Coordinates of C-alpha atoms in Angstrom, one line a residue:
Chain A
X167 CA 21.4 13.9 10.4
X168 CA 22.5 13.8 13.7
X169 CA 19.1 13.9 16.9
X170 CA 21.4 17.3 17.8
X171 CA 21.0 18.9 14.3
X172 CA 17.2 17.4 14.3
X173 CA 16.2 19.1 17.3
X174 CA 18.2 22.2 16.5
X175 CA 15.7 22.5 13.1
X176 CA 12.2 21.8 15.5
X177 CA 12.8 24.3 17.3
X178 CA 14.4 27.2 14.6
X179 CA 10.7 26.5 12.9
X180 CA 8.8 25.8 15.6
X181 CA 7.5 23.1 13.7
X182 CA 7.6 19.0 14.5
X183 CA 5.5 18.1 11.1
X184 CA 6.8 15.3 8.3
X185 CA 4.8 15.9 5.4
X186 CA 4.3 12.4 3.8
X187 CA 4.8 12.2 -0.1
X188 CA 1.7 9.4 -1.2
X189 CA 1.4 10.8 -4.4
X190 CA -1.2 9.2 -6.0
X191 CA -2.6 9.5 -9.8
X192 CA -6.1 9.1 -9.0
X193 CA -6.0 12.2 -6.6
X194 CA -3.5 14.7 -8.7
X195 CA -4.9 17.9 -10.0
X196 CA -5.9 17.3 -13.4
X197 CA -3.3 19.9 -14.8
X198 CA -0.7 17.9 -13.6
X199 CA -1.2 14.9 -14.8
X200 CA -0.4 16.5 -18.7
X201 CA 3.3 17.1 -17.3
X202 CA 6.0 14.4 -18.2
X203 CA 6.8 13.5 -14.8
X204 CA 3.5 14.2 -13.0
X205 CA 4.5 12.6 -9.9
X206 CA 8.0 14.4 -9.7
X207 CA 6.2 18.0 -10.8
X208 CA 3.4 17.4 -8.0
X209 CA 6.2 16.5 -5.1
X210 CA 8.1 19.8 -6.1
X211 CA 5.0 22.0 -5.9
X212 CA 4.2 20.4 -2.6
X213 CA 7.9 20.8 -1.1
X214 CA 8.3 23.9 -2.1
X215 CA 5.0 25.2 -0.7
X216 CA 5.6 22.9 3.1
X217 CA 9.3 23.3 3.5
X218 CA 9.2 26.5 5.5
X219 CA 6.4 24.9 8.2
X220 CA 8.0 21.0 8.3
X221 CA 11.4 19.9 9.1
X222 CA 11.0 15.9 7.0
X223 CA 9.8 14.7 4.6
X224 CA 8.4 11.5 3.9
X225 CA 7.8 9.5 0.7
X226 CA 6.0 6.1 1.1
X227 CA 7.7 3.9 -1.5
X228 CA 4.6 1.8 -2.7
X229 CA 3.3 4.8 -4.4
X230 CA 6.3 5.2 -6.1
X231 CA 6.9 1.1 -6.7
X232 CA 3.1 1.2 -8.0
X233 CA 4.0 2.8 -10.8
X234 CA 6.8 0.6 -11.6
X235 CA 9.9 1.9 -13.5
X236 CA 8.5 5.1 -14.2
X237 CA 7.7 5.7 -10.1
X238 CA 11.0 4.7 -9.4
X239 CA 12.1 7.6 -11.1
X240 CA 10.3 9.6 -9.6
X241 CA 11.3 8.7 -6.2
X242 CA 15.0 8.8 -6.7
X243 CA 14.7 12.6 -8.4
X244 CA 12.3 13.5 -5.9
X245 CA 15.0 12.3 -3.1
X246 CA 17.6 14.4 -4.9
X247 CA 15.7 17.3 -5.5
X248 CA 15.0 17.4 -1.4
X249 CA 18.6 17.0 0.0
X250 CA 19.8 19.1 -2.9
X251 CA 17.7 22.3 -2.2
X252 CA 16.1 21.8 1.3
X253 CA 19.5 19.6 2.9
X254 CA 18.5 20.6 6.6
X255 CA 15.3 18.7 6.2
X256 CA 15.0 14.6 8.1
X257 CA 14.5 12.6 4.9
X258 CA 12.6 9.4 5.5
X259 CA 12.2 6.3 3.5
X260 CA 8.4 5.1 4.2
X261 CA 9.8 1.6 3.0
X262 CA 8.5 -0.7 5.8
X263 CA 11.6 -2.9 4.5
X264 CA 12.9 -6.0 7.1
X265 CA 14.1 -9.7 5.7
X266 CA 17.5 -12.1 6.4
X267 CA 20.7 -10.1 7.2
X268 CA 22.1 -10.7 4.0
X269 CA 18.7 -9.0 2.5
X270 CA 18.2 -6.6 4.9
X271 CA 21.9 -5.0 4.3
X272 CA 20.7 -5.1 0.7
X273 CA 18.1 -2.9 1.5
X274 CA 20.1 -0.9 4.3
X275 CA 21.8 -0.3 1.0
X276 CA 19.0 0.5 -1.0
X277 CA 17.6 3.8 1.1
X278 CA 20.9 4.7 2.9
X279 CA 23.7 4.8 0.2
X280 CA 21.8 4.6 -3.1
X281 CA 19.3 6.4 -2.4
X282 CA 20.6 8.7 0.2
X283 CA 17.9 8.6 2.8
X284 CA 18.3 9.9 6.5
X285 CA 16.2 6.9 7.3
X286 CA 13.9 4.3 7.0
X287 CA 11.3 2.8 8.5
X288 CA 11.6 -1.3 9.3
X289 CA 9.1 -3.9 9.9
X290 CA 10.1 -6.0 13.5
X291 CA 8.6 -8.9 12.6
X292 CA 12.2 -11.1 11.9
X293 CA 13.7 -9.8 14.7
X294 CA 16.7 -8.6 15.3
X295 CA 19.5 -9.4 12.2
X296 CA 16.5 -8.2 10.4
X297 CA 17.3 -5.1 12.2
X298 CA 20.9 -4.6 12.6
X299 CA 21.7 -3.8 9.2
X300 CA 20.3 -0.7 8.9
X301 CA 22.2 0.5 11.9
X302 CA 25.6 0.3 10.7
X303 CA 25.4 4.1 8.8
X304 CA 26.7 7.4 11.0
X305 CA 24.1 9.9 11.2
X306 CA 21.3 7.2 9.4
X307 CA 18.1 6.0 11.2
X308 CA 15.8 2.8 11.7
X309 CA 12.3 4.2 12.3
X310 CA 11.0 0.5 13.7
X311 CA 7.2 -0.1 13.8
X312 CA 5.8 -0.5 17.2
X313 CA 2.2 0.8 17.0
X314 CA 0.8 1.5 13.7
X315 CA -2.3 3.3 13.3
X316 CA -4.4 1.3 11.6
X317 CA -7.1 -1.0 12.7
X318 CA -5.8 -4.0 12.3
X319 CA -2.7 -2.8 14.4
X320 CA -4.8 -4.6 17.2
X321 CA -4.8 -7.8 15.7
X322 CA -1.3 -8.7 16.5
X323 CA 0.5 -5.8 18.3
X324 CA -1.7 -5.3 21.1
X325 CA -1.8 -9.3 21.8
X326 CA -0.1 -10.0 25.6
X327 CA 3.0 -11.8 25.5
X328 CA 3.6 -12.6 29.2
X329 CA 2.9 -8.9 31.2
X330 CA 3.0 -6.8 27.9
X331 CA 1.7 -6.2 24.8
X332 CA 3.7 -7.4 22.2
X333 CA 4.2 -3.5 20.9
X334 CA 5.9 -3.4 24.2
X335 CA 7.9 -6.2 23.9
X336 CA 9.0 -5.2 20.5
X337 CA 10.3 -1.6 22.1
X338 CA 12.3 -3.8 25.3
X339 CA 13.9 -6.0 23.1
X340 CA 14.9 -3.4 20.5
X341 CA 16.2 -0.6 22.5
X342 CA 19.3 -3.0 23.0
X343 CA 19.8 -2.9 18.9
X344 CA 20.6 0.5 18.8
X345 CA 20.6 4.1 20.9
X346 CA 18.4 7.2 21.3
X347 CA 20.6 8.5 18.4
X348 CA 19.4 5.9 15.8
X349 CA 16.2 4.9 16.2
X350 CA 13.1 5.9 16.5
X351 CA 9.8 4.5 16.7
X352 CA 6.3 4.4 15.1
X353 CA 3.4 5.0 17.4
X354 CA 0.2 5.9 15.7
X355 CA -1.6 9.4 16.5
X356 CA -4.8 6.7 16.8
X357 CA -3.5 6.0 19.6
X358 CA -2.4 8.3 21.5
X359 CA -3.4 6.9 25.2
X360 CA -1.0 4.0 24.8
X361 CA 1.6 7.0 23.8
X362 CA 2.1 7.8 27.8
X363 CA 2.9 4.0 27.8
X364 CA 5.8 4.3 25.6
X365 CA 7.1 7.2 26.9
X366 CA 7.5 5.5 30.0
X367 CA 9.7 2.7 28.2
X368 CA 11.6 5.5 26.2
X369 CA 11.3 8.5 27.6
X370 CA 14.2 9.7 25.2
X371 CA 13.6 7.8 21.7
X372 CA 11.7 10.6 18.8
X373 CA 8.5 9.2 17.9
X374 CA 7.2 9.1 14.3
X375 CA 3.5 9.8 14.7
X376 CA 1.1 8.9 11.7
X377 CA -2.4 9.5 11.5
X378 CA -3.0 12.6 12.3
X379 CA -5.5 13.9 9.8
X380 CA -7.1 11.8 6.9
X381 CA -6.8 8.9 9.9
X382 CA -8.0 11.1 12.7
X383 CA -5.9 11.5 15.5
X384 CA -5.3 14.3 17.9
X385 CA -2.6 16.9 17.8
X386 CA -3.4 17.5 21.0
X387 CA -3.5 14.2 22.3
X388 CA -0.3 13.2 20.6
X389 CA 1.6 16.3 22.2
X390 CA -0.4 15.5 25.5
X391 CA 1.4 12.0 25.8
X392 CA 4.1 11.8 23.5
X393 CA 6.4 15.1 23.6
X394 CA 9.4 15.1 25.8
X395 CA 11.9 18.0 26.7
X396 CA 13.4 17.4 23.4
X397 CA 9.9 17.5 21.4
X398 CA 10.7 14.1 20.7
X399 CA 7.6 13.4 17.8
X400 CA 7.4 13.9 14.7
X401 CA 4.1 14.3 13.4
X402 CA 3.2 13.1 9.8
X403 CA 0.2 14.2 7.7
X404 CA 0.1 13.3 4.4
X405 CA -3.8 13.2 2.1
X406 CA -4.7 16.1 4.7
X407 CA -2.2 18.3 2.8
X408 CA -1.4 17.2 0.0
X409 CA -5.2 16.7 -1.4
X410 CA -6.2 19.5 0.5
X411 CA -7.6 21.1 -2.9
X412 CA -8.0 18.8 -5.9
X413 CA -7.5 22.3 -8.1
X414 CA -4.7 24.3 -9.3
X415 CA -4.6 26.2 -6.3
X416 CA -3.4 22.4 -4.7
X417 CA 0.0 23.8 -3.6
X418 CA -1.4 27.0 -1.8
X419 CA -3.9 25.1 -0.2
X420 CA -1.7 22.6 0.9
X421 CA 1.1 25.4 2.4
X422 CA -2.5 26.4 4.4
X423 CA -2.7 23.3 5.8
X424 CA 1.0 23.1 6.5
X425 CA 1.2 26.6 8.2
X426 CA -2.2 25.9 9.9
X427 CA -0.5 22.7 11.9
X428 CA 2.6 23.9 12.4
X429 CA 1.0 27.5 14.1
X430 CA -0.3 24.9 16.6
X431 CA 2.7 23.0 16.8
X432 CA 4.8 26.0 17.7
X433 CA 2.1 27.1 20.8
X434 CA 2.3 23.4 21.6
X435 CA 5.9 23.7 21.5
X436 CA 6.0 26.6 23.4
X437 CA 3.7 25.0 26.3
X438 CA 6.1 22.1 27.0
X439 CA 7.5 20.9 30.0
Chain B
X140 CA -1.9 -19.4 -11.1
X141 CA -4.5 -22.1 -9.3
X142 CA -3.5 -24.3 -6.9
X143 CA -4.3 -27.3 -9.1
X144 CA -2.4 -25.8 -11.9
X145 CA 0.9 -25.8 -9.5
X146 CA 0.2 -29.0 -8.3
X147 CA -0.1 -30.4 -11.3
X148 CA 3.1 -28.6 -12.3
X149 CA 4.7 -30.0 -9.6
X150 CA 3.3 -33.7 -10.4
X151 CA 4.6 -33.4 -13.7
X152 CA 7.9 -32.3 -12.9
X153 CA 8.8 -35.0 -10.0
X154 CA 9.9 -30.9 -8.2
X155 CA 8.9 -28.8 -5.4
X156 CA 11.9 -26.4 -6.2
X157 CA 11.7 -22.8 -6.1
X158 CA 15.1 -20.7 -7.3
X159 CA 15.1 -17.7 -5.9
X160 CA 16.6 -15.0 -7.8
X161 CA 18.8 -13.0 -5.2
X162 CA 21.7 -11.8 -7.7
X163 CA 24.9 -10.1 -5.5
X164 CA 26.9 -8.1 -7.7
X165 CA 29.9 -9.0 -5.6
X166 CA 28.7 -12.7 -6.2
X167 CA 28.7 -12.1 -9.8
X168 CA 30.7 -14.4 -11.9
X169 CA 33.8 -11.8 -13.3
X170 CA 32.8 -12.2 -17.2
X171 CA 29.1 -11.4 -16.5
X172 CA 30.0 -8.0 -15.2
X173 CA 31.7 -6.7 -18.8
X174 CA 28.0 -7.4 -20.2
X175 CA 25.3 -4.2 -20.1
X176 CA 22.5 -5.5 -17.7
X177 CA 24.7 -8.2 -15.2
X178 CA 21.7 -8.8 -13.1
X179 CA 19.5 -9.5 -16.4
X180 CA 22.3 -11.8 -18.2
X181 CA 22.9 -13.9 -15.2
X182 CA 19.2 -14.3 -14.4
X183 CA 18.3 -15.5 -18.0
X184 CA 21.4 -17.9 -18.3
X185 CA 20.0 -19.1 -14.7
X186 CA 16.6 -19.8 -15.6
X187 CA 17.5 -21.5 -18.9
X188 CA 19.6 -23.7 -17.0
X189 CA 17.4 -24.8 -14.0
X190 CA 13.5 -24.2 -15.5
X191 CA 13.5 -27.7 -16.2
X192 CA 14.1 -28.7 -12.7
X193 CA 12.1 -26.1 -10.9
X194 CA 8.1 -25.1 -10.3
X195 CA 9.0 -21.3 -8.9
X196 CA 11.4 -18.2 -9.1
X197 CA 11.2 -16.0 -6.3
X198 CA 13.3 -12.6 -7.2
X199 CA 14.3 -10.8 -3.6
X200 CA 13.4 -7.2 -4.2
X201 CA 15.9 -6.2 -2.0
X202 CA 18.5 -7.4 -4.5
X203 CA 17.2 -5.3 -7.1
X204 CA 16.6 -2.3 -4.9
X205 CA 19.9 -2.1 -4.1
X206 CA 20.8 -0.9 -7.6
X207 CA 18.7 2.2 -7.7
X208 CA 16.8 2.3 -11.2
X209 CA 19.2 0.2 -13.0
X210 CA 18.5 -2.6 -10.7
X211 CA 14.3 -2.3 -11.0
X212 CA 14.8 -2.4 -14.7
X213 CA 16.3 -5.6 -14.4
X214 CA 13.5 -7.0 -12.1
X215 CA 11.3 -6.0 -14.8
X216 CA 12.9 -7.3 -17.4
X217 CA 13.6 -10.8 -15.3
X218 CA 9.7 -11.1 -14.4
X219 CA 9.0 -10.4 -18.3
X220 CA 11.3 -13.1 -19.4
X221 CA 9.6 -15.6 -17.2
X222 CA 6.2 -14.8 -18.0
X223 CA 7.1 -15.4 -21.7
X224 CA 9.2 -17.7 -21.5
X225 CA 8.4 -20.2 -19.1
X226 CA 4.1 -19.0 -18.6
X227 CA 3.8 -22.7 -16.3
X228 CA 6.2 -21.6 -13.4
X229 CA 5.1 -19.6 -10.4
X230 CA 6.4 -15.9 -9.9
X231 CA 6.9 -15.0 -6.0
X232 CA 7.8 -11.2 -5.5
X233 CA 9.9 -11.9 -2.5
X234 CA 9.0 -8.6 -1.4
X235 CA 7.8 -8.2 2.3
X236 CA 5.8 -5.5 2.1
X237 CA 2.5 -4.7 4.4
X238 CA 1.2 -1.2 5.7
X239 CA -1.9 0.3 6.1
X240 CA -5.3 -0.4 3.6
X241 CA -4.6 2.2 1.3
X242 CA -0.7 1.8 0.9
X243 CA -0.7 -1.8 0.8
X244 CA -3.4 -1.6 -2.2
X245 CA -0.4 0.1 -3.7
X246 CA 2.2 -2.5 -3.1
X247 CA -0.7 -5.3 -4.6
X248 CA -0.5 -2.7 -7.8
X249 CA 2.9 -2.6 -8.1
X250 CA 3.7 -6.3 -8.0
X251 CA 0.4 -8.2 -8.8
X252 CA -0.5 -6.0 -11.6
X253 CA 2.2 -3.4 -13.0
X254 CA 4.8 -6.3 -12.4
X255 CA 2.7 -9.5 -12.8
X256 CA 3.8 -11.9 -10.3
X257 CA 1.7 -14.9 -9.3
X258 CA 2.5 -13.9 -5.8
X259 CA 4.0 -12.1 -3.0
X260 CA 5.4 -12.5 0.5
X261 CA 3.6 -10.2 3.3
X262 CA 4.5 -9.2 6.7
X263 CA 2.0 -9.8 8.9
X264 CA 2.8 -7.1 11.9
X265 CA -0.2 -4.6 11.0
X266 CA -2.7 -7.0 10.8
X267 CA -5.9 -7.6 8.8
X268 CA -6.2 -4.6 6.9
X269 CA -2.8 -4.9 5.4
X270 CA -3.1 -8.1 4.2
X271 CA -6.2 -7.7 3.0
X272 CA -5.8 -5.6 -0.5
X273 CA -3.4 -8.4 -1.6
X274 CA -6.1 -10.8 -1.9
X275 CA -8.7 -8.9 -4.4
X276 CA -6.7 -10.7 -7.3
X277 CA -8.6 -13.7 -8.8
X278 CA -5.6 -16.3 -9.1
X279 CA -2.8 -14.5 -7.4
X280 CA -1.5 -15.1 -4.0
X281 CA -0.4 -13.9 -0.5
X282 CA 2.4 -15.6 1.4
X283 CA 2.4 -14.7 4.8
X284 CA 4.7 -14.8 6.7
X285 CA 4.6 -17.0 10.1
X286 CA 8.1 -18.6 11.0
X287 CA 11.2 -17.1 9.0
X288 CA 14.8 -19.1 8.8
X289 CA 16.3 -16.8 11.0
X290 CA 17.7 -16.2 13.8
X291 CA 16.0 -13.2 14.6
X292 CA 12.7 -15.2 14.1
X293 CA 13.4 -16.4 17.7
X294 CA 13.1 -12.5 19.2
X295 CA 8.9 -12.3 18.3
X296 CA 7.8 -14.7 16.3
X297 CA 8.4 -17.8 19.0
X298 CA 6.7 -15.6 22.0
X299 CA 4.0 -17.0 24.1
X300 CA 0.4 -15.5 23.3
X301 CA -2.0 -16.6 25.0
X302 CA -1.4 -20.5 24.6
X303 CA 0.3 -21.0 21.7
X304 CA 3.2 -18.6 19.7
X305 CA 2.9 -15.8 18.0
X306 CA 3.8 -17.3 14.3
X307 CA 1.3 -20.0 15.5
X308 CA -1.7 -17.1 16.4
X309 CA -0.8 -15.0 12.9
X310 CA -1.8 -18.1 11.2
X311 CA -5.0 -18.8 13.3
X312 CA -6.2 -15.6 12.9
X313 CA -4.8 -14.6 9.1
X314 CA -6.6 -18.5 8.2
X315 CA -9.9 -15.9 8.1
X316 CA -8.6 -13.6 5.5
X317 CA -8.2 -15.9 2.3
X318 CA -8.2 -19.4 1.7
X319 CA -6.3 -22.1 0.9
X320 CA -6.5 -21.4 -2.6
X321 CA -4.8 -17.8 -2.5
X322 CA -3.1 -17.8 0.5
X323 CA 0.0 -19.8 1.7
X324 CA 2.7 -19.2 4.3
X325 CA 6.6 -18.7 4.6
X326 CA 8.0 -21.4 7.2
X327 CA 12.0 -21.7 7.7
X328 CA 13.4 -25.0 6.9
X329 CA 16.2 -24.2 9.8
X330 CA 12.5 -24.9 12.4
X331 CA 11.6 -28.2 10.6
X332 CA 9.9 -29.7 13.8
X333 CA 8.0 -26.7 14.3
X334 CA 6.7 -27.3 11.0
X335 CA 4.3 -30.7 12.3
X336 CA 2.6 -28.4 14.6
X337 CA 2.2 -25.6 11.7
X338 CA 0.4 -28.7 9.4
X339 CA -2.0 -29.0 12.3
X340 CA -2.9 -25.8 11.6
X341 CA -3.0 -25.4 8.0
X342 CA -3.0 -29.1 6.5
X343 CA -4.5 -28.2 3.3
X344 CA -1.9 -24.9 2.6
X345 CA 1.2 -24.5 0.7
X346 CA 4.0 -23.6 2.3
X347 CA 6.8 -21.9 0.8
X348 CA 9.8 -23.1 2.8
X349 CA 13.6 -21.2 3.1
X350 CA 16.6 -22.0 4.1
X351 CA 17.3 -25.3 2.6
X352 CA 21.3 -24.9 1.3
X353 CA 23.5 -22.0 2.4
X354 CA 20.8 -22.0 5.5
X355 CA 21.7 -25.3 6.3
X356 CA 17.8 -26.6 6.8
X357 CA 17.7 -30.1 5.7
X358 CA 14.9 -31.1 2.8
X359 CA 14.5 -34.4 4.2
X360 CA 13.3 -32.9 7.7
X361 CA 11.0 -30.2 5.7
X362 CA 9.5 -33.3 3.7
X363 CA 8.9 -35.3 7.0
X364 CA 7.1 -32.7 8.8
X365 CA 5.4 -30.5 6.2
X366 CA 4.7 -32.2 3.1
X367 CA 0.6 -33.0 2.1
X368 CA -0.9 -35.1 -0.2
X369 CA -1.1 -32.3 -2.6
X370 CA 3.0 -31.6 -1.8
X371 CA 2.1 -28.4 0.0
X372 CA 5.7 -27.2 -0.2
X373 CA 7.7 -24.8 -2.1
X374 CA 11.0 -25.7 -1.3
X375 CA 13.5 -22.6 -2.2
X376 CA 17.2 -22.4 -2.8
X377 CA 19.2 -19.2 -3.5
X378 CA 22.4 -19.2 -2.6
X379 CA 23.6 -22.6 -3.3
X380 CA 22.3 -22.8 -6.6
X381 CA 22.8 -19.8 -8.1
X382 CA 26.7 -19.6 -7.0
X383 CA 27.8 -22.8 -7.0
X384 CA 30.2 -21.9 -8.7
X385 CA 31.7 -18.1 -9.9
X386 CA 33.4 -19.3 -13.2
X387 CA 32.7 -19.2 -16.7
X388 CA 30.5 -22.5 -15.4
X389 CA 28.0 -21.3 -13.0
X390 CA 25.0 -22.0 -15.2
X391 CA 25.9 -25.3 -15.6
X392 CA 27.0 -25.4 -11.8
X393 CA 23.2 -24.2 -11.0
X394 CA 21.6 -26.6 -13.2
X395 CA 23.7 -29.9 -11.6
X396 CA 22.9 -28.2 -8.1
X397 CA 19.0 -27.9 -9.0
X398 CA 19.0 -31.2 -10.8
X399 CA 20.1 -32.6 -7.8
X400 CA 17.7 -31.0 -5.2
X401 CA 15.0 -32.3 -8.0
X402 CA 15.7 -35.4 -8.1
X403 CA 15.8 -35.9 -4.0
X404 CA 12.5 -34.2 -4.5
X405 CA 11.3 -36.5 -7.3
X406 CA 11.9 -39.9 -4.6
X407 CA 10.4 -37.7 -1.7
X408 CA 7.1 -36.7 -3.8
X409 CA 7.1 -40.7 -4.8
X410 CA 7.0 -41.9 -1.3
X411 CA 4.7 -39.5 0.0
X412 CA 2.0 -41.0 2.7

């Protein structure tokens, strides 16, 4: 998906939300869990409740990979299921993949042609042929951790490597890998006064914001220092939804939630520069 | 696996050799692909030809990955072989995973427990909390990763923080989160003389070293700068051993190319200090 077609979908639904797909077995409704493939059964309820009020979709892969064989099932028919019925939604790989070149093209080849992903997110760490890899598909994505929303996020990324933060340094250095048009970035909701900072370094890369929600961040905040003329973010929530009830009425409460963000997303939208 | 039990493994064997299990289906050997699980024929018929020589297998995720289901089936079956077979070597999931608390918890599932590794490589970029589920397993390990074989390693990990490099302050501070006994590190055998000031640090950890063979790190320099009394290295080949050659031969290829490596190692572990 191209940033032209991405853009075109934010603002057709007034909506900037990725609803992250964690599914996990200690938190589904009991009901489901007597279903063959709970996991699948639960993601399908969810999407089809969300997809009117989000334009990605996001399934983290260790809830999937926890469940071994079985999860990987459920992950490649709950990919399939989401470009096959919803195919103008962003499909992201929550893989937080990044090794060798030789390894890293075998993941590249994992989430972008096997499994046919829009994109996925990579871990900077190895540096750049750790990177490049996962740039060589038309129309496919590396979301690259920057700022991660987590507390130990400040044990490493917010260390001073010369006059920046290594966070920083990991956006400079990076933004010569690829374009505006192929990456994008994570930057924690959690942090959302170090989001002006960013903007200043790419004032045209989309964001992926985490954390808003069960972690919680501001909408507000986020909008306040992140959006650009473009919208430019997109906003996950993931347990805020998708456990929103623990009943059978999970899927209606979690399309509440959905709705419920994406009502203030499309005043915040609306308000923009 | 303890720490004395691999040392004494490695005592017994005269070997610090770790294979690592990275099959390329376009590196296959030509007859292997007629047969129904490639990936799972040419693992076995490599492990019955090297276990002799060798103290570790580290699979590569990635390589598995890239095959979709097909390809996690024969992880499993690989990591179920080798704990049957061969219970006295150690399993690394060559995995790189890391995230936040509650997702990393769900990577430590998937590969400590669901698959039973011994072990499994961790990115370090989100700090402290994502390490940190790894570690709740009596007898299983983290390896962290400080200074990777390539060249990308150059782009972050070598970066001035403070007074010493950022691979140098991930181990500093991540020295806090385990112990020697469950935690080692990932050093590239391509920055051997990096690897003195990395025993400075950490004299008592193991360190699983890459890039000895298609690499081109030399196991003499590794030995030099890194080896302990205990050993303190996992030395690992890929590449070189496991397509030595792409006939009809390659098992018996792998096994002259391990025996080899083994028997350097055998005359290095003999003169240590």
């Amino acid at each position: 998906m191209t940033r032209q077609e991405l853009v075109a979908q934010i603002n057709k639904k007034g909506s900037f939300l990725c609803v992250g797909l964690d599914p996990d077995m200690d938190k589904l409704p009991a009901h489901i869990l007597k279903e063959a493939d709970p996991i699948y059964s639960f993601n399908k309820q969810i999407i089809d409740a969300t997809h009117e009020y989000c334009v990605a979709y996001k399934p983290n892969t260790a809830f999937y990979e926890a469940l071994g064989l079985e999860g990987w099932k459920s992950l490649e028919k709950t990919q399939h299921y989401l470009r096959n019925k919803y195919p103008d939604h962003f499909l992201i790989a929550d893989a937080k993949r990044g090794d060798i070149g030789n390894t890293s093209a075998m993941y590249a080849k994992a989430f972008l042609e096997k499994l046919d992903f829009d994109s996925i997110t990579v871990a900077p760490y190895m540096g750049e042929d750790s990177v490049k890899p996962f740039l060589i598909y038309p129309g496919k994505w590396v979301i690259l951790l920057a700022l991660t929303s987590n507390k130990g996020a400040a044990d490493f990324q917010n260390l001073k490597t010369g006059d920046q933060a290594l966070f920083a340094e990991v956006i400079r250095k990076s933004m010569a890998w690829g374009t505006s048009d192929n990456m994008m970035y994570v930057v924690g909701a959690t942090r959302a006064e170090q989001l002006g900072e960013i903007r200043k370094l790419i004032p045209d890369h989309f964001l992926l914001v985490p954390g808003v929600g069960a972690q919680g961040g501001s909408l507000e905040e986020v909008v306040k220092y992140g959006m650009n003329k473009q919208c430019g973010l997109l906003v996950n929530a993931s347990r805020s939804i998708l456990y929103a009830s623990s009943g059978a009425d999970f899927a209606e409460k979690a399309k509440e939630e959905a709705k419920t963000l994406q009502l203030q997303m499309k005043t915040l939208l609306q308000h923009r520069a």
